[in-house]
mmCIF file of C-alpha atoms in Angstrom:
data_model
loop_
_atom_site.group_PDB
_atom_site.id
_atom_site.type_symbol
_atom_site.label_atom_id
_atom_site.label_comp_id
_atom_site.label_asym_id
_atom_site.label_seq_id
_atom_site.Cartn_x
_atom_site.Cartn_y
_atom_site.Cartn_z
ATOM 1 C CA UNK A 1 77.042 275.016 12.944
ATOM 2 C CA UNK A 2 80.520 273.376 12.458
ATOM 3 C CA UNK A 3 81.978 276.869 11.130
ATOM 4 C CA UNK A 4 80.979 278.193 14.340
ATOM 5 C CA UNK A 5 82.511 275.280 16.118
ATOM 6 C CA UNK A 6 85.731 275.379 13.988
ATOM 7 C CA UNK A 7 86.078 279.225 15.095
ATOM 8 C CA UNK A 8 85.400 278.629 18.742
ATOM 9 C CA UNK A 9 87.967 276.024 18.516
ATOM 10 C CA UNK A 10 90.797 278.266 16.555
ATOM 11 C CA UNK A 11 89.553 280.807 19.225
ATOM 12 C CA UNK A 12 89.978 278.396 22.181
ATOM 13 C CA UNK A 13 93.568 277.507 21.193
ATOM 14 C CA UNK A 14 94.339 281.108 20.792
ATOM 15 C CA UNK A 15 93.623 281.914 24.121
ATOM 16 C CA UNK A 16 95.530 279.074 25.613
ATOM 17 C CA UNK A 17 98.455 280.071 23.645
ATOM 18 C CA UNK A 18 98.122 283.135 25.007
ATOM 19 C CA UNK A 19 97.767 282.363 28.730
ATOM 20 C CA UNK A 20 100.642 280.562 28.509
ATOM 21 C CA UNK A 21 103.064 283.654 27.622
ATOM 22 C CA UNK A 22 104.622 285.443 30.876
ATOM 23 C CA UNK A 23 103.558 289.109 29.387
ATOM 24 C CA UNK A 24 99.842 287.999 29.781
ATOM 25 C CA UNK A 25 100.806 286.695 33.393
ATOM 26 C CA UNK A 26 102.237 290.327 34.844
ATOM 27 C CA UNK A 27 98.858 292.045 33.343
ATOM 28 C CA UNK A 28 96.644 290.736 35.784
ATOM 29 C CA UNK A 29 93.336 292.136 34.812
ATOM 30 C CA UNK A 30 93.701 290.682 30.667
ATOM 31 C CA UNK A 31 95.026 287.697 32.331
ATOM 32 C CA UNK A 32 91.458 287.393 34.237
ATOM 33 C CA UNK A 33 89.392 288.280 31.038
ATOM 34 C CA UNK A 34 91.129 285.505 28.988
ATOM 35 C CA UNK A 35 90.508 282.812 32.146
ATOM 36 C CA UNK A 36 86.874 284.019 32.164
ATOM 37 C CA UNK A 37 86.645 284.179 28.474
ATOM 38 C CA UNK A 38 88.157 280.498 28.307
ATOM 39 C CA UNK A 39 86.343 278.771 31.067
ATOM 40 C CA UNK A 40 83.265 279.811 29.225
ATOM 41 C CA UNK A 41 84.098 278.505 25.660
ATOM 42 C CA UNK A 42 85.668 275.219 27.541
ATOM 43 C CA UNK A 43 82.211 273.380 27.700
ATOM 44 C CA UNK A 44 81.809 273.717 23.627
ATOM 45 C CA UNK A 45 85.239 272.904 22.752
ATOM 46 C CA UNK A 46 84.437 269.665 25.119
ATOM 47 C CA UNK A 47 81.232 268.748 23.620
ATOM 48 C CA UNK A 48 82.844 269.396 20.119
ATOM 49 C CA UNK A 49 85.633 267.235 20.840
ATOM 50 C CA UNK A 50 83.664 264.274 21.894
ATOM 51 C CA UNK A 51 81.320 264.449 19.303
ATOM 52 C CA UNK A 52 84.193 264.574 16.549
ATOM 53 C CA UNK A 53 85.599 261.885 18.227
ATOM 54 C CA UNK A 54 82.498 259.989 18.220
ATOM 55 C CA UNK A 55 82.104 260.674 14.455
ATOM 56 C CA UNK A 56 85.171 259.293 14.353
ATOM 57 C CA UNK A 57 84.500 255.843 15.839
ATOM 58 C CA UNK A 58 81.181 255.728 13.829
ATOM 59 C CA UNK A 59 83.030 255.891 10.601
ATOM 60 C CA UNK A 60 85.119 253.197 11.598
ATOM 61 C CA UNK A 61 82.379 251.267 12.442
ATOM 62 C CA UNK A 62 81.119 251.793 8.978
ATOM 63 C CA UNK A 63 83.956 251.005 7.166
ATOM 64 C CA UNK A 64 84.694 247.567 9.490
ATOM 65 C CA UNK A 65 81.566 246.417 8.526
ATOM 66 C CA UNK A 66 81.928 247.086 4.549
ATOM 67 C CA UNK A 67 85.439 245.676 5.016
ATOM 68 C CA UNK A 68 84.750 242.520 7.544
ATOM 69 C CA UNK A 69 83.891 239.321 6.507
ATOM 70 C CA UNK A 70 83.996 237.543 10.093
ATOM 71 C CA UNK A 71 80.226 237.792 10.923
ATOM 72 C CA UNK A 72 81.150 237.972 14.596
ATOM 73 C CA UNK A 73 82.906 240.832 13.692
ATOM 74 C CA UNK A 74 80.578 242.556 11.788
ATOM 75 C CA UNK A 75 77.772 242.104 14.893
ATOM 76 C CA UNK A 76 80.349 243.615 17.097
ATOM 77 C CA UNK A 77 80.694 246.250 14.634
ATOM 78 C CA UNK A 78 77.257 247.058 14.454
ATOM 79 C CA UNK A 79 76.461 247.598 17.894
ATOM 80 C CA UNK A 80 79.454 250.071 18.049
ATOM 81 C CA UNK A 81 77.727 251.500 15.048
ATOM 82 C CA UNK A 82 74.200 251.845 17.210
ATOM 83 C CA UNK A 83 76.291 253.094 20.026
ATOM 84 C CA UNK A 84 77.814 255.858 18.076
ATOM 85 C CA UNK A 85 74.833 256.783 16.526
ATOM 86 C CA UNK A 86 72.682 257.772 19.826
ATOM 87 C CA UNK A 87 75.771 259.616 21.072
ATOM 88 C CA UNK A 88 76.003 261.688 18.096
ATOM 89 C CA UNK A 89 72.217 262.501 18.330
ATOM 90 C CA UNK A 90 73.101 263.490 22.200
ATOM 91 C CA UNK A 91 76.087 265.086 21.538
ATOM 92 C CA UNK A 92 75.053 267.337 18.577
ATOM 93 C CA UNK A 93 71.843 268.525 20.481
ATOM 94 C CA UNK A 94 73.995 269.106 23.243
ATOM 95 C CA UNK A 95 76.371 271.547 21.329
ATOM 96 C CA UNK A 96 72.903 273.338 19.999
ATOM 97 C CA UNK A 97 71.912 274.537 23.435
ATOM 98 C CA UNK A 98 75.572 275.784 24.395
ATOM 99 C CA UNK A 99 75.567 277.431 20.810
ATOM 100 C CA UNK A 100 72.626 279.492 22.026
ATOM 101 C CA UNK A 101 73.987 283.333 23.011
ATOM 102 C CA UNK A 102 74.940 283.324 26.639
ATOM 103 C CA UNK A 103 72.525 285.864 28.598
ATOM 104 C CA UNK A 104 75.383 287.818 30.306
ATOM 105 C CA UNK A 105 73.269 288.262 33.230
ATOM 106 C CA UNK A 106 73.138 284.181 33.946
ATOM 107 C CA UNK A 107 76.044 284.448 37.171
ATOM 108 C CA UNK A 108 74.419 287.773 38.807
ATOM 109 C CA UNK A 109 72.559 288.152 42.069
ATOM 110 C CA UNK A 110 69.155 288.944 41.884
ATOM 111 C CA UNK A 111 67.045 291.508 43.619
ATOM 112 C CA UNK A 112 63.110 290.333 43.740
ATOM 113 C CA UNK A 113 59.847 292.972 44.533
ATOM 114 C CA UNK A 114 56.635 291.273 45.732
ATOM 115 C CA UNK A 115 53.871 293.390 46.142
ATOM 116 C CA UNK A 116 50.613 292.591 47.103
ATOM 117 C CA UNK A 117 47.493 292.933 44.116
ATOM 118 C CA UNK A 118 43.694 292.252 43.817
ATOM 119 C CA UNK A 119 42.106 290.601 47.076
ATOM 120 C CA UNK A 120 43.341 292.470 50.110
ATOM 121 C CA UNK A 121 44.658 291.243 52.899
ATOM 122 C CA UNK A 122 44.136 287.435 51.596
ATOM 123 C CA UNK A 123 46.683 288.551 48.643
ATOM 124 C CA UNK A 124 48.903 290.196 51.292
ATOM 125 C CA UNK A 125 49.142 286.773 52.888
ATOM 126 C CA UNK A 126 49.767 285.013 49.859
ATOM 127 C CA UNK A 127 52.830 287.047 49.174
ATOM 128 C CA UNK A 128 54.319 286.746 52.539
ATOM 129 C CA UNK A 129 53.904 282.846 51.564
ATOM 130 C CA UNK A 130 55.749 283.600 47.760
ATOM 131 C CA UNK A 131 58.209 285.192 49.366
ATOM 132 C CA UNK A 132 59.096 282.392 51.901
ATOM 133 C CA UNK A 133 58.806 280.226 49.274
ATOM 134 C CA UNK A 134 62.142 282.026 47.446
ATOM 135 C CA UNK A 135 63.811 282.044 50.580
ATOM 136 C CA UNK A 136 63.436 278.256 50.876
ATOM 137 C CA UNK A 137 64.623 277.628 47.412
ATOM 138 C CA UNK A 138 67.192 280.029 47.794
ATOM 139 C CA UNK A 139 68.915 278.160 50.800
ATOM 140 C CA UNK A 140 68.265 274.808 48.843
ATOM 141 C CA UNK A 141 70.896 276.241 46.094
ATOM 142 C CA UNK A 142 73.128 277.467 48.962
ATOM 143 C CA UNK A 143 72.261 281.105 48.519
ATOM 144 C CA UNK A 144 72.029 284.179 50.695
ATOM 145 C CA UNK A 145 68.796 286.179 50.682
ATOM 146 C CA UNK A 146 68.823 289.687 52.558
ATOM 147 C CA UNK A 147 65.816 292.095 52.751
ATOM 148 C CA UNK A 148 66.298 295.923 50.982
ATOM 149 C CA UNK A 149 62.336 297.140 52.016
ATOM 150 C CA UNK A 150 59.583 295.450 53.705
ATOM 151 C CA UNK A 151 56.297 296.705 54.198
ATOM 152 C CA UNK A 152 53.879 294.375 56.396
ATOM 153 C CA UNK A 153 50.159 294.017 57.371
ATOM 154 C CA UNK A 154 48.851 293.466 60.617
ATOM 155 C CA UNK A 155 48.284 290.169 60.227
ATOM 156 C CA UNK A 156 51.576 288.938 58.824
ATOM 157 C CA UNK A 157 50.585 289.573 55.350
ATOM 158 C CA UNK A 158 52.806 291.350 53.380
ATOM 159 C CA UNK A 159 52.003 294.466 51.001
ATOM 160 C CA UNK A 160 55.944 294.564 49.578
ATOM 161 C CA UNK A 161 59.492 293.643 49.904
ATOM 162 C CA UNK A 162 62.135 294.315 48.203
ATOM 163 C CA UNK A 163 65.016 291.231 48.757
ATOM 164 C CA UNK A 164 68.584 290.507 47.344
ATOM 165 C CA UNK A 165 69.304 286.549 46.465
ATOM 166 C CA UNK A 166 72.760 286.164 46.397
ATOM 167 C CA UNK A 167 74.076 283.337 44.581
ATOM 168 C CA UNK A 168 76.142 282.124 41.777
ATOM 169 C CA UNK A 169 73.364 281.425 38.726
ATOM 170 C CA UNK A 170 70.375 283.280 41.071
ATOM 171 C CA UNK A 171 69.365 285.284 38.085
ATOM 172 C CA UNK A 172 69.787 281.833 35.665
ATOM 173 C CA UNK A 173 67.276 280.270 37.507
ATOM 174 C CA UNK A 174 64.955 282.880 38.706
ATOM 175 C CA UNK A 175 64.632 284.971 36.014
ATOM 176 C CA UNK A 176 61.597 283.227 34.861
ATOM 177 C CA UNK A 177 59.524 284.250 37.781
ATOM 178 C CA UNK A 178 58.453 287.756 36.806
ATOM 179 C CA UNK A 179 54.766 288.405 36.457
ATOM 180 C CA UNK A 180 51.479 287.916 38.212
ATOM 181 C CA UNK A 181 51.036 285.209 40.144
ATOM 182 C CA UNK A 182 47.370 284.254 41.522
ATOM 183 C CA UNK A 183 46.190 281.907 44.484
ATOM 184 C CA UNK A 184 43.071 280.285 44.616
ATOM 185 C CA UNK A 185 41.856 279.217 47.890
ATOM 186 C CA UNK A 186 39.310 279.789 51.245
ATOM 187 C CA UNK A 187 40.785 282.869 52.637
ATOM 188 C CA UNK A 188 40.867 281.632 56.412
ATOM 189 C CA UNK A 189 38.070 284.953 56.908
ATOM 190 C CA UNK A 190 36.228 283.206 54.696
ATOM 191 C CA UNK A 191 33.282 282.286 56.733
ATOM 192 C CA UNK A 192 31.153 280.612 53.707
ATOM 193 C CA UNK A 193 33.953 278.243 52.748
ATOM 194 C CA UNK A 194 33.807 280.120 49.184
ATOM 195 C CA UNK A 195 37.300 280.092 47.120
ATOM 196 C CA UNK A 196 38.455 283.415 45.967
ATOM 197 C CA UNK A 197 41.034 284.302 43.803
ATOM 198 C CA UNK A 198 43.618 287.169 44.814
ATOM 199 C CA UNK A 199 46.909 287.973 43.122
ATOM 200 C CA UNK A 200 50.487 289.227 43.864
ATOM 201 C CA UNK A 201 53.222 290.554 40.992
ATOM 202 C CA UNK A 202 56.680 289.554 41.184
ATOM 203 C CA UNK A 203 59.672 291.211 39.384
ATOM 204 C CA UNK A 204 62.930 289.846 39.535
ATOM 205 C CA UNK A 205 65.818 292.289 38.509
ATOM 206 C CA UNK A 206 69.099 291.479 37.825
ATOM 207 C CA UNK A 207 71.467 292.967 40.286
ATOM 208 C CA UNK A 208 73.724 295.350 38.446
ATOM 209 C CA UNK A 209 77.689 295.705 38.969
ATOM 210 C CA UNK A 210 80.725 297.040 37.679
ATOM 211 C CA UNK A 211 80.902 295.568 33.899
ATOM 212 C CA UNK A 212 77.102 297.493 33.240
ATOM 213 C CA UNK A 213 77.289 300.986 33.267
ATOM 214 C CA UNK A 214 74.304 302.865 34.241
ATOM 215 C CA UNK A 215 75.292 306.719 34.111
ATOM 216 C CA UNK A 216 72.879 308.665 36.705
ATOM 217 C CA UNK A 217 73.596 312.261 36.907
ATOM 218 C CA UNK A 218 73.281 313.597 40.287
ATOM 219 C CA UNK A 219 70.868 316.089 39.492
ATOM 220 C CA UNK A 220 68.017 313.545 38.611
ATOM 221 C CA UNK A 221 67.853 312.176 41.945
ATOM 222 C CA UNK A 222 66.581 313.291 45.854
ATOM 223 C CA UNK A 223 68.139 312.008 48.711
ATOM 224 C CA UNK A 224 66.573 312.337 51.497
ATOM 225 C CA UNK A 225 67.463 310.846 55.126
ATOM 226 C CA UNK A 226 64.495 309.404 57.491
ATOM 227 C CA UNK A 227 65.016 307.926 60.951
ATOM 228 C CA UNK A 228 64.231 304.280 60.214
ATOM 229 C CA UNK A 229 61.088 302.443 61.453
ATOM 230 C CA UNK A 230 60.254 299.171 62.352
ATOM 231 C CA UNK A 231 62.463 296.350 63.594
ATOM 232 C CA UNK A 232 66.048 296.645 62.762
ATOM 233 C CA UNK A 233 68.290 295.965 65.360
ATOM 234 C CA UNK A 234 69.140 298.151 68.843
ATOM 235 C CA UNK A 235 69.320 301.689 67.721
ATOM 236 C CA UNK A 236 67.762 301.737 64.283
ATOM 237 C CA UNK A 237 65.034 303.402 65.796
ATOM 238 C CA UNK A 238 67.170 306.615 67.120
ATOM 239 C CA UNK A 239 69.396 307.621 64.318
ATOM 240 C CA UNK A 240 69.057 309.382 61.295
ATOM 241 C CA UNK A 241 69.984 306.347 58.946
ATOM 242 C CA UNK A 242 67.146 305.548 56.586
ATOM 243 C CA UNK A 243 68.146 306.704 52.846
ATOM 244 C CA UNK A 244 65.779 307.286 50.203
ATOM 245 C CA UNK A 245 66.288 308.362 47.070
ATOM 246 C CA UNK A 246 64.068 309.410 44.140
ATOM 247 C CA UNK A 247 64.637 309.057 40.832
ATOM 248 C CA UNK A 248 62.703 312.386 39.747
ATOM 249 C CA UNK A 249 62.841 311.412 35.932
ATOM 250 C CA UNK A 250 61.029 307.970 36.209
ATOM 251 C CA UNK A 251 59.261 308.611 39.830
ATOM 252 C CA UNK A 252 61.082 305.339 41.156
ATOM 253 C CA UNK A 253 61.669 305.961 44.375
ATOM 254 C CA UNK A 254 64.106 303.395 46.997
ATOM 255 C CA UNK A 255 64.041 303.148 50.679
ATOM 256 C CA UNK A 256 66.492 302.042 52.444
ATOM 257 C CA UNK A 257 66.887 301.624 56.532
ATOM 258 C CA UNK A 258 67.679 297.761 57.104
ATOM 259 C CA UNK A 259 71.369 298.708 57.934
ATOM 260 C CA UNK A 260 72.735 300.124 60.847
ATOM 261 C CA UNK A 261 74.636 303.227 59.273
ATOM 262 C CA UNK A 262 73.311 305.739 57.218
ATOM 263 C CA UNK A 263 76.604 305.109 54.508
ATOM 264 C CA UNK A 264 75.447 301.508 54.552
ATOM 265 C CA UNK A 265 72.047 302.294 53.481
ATOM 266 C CA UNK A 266 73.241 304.691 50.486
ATOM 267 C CA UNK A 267 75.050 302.600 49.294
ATOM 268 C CA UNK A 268 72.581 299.638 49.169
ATOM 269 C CA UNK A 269 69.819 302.295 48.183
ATOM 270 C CA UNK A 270 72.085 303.547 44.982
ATOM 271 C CA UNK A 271 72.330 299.754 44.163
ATOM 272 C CA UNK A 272 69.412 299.099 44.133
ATOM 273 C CA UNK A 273 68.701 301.917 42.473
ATOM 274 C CA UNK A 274 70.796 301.168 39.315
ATOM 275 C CA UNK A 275 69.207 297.681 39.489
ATOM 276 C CA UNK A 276 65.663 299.370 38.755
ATOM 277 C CA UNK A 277 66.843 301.871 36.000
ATOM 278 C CA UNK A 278 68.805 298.783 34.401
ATOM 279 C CA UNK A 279 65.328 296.489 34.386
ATOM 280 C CA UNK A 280 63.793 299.804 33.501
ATOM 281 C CA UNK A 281 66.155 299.576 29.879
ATOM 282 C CA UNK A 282 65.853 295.749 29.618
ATOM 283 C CA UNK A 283 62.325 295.990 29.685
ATOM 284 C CA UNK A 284 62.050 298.798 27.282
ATOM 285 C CA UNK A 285 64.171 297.384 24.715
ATOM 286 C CA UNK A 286 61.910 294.111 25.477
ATOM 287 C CA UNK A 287 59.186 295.907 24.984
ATOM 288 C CA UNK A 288 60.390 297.109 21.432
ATOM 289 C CA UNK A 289 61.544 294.013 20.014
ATOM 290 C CA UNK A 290 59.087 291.709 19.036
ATOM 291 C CA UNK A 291 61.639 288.627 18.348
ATOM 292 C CA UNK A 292 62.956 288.418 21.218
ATOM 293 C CA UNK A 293 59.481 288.624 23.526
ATOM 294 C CA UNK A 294 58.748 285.529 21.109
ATOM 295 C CA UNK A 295 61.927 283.709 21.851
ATOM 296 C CA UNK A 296 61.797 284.518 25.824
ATOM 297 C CA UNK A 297 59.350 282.824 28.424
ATOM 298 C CA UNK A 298 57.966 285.016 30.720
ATOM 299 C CA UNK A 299 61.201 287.056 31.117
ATOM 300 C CA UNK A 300 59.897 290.330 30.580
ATOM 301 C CA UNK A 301 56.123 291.227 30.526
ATOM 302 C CA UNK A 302 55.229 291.908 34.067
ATOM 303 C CA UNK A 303 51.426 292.193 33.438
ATOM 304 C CA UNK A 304 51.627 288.759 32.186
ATOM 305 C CA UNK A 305 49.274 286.180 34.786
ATOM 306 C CA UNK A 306 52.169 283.235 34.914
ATOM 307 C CA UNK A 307 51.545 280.471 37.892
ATOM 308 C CA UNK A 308 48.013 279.246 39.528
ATOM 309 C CA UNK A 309 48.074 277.659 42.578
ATOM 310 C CA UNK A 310 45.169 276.317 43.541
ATOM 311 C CA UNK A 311 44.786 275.115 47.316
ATOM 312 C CA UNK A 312 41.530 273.045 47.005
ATOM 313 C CA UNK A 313 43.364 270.686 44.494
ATOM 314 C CA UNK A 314 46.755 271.302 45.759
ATOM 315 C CA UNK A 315 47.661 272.234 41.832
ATOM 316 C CA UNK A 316 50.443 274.674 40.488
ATOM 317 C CA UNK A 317 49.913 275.765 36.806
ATOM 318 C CA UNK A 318 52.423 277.111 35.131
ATOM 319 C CA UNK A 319 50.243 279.029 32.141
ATOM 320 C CA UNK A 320 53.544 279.765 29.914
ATOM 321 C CA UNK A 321 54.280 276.041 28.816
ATOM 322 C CA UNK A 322 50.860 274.395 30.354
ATOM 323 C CA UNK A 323 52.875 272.435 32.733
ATOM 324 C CA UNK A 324 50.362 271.219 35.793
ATOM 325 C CA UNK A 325 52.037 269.697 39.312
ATOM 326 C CA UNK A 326 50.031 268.003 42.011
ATOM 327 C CA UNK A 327 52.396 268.865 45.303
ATOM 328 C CA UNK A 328 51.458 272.162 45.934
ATOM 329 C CA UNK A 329 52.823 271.772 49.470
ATOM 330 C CA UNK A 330 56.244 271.110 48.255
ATOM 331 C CA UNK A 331 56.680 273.970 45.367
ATOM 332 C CA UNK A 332 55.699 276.348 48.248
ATOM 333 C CA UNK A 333 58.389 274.981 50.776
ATOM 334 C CA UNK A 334 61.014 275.564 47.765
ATOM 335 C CA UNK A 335 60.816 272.773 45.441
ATOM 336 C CA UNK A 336 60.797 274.909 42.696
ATOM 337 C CA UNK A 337 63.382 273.069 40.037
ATOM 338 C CA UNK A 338 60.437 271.103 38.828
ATOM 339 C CA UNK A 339 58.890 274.264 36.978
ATOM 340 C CA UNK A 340 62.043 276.168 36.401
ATOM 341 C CA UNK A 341 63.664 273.534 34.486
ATOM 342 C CA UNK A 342 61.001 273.072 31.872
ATOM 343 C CA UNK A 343 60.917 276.651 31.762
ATOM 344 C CA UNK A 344 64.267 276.956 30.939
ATOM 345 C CA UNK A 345 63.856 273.837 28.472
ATOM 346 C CA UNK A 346 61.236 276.147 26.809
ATOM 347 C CA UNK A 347 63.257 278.864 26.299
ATOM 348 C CA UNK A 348 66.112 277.286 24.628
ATOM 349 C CA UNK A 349 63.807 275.515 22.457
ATOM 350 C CA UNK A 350 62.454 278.975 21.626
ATOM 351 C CA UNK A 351 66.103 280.337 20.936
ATOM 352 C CA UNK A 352 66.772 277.508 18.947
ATOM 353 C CA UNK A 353 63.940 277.603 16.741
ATOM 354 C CA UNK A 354 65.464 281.419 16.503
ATOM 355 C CA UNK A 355 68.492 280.822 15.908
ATOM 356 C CA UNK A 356 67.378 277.827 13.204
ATOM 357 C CA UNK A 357 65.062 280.468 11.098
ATOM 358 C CA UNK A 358 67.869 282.972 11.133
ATOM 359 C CA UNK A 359 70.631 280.490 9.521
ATOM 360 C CA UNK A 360 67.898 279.517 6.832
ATOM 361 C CA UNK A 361 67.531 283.043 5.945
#
């Protein structure tokens, strides 16, 4: 571990040298790669300074006691010595989890898909309530949320949308989301007061942009414009400006109509588009590496049954780490930090172990 630190350091000064000359100034797209590339070392080469410095201050505290014959002194000494001890615990775990590979994804938007699964209309419901629940959490964090595709039920159920979370760290937090997600409750048709079970799936993608190329040739895909339906605004009813484009060698196919023009809506349909065939690769190569499913919580099987929520006992199970909450009420009005940051505790832990097994070898 300190070889790694000792090169992020070297690294760290390089860069600042660097930043300081007036050729790197006048280029201003290196100039932003080293400022990006230094803010992000910047909270190791912190953590490794304090905890050298702490080492530092432990050692003295060593040697004053060995050396001190003033038994006031050596008490003083002592607790300095307990001091510096739990730091350097802290300090050095700390360092471990900003060690861990950075997912390069962590800063980017997110676009989520909620569709509706086993129970009918009762699951339809449940994922209208899912999806308010994001867009409560969302505006907790400060973030925008904007909807690509809806497609509604009579009774304000919902049988999918498609929504963009804009954010900075979206994807960091609510990448962990993915997979099935199953309510347990008296559907209010429910004229027996029996509890059924229905289910929803949720896939969070990352939203893709410039640094990830995803090369589409223009021959795989359709476009075809629609006059858009549903509410939208005065006049998205009477132009041509619905977009949707299909992917003809995967089948995906995206719909887009929430903006006014028909430009508008190509271009958020080819987004969203490249977001898909993206996920489509992540999940593949997830898919075909078994050490990293291992090492990841719940970031990539979709199938995978994830969160409970049980109405009758106002219970939220989180399956992937056994974590159980008893304030259903508030994780569904947003409160959501109480399950993501275990799950994120989880999954450096995993990385960890990883990363651990990998030095012994």
């Amino acid at each position: 571990m300190f070889e790694k630190l000792d090169s992020v350091l070297l690294k760290y000064e390089d860069i600042s040298r660097e930043l300081a000359s007036p050729d790197v100034a006048s280029d201003k797209d290196h100039f932003r790669d080293l400022m990006k590339e230094q803010s992000d070392l910047t909270p190791i080469v912190e953590a490794y300074t304090a905890y050298r410095k702490n080492r530092q201050e432990l050692q003295d505290a060593l040697d004053l006691i060995d050396a001190e014959s003033d038994e006031d002194m050596k008490e003083l000494a002592r607790e300095t010595l307990a001091e510096a001890k739990q730091k350097d615990a802290e300090l050095a775990g700390q360092i471990r989890v900003l060690l861990i590979p950075k997912d390069p994804n962590d800063e980017k938007n997110v676009i989520i898909e909620i569709r509706q699964g086993a129970g009918g209309d009762e699951a339809a419901l449940f994922a209208s309530e899912i999806y308010r629940m994001y867009v409560h959490y969302a505006d907790s964090r400060g973030w925008k949320c904007s909807v690509n595709d809806l497609e509604e039920i009579g009774i304000g159920g919902i049988k999918y949308i498609s929504f963009t979370v804009e954010g900075r760290g979206a994807w960091s937090r609510l990448k962990y989301e993915s997979g099935v997600h199953r309510v347990q409750r008296v559907p209010v048709t429910e004229s027996g007061g029996r509890i059924h079970t229905s289910t929803i799936t949720v896939a969070v993608m990352p939203e893709v942009t410039d640094d990830i190329e995803i090369n589409i040739p223009p021959e795989d895909v359709r476009m075809d414009i629609t006059r858009a339906s549903g509410n939208g605004g005065q006049g998205v009813n009477t132009t041509d400006s619905a977009v949707r484009l299909t992917h003809l060698p995967t089948g995906i196919v995206i719909y887009s109509q929430t903006e006014r023009s028909q430009l508008q809506n190509k271009a958020k349909a080819w987004a969203l588009l490249k977001s898909k065939l993206y996920d489509l690769e992540q999940q593949k190569r997830h898919d075909n590496e078994a050490d990293l499913r291992r090492s990841q919580i719940g970031t990539g099987d979709r199938s995978e049954k994830i969160r409970t929520y049980n109405y009758p006992q106002s219970r939220v199970t989180d399956h992937r780490i056994r974590l159980t909450l008893y304030n259903l009420s508030d994780v569904l009005n947003g409160d959501l930090d109480e399950i993501i940051d275990p799950l994120t505790a989880a999954d450096q832990e995993a990385k960890l172990l990883k990363m651990d097994q990998n030095d012994s070898i």
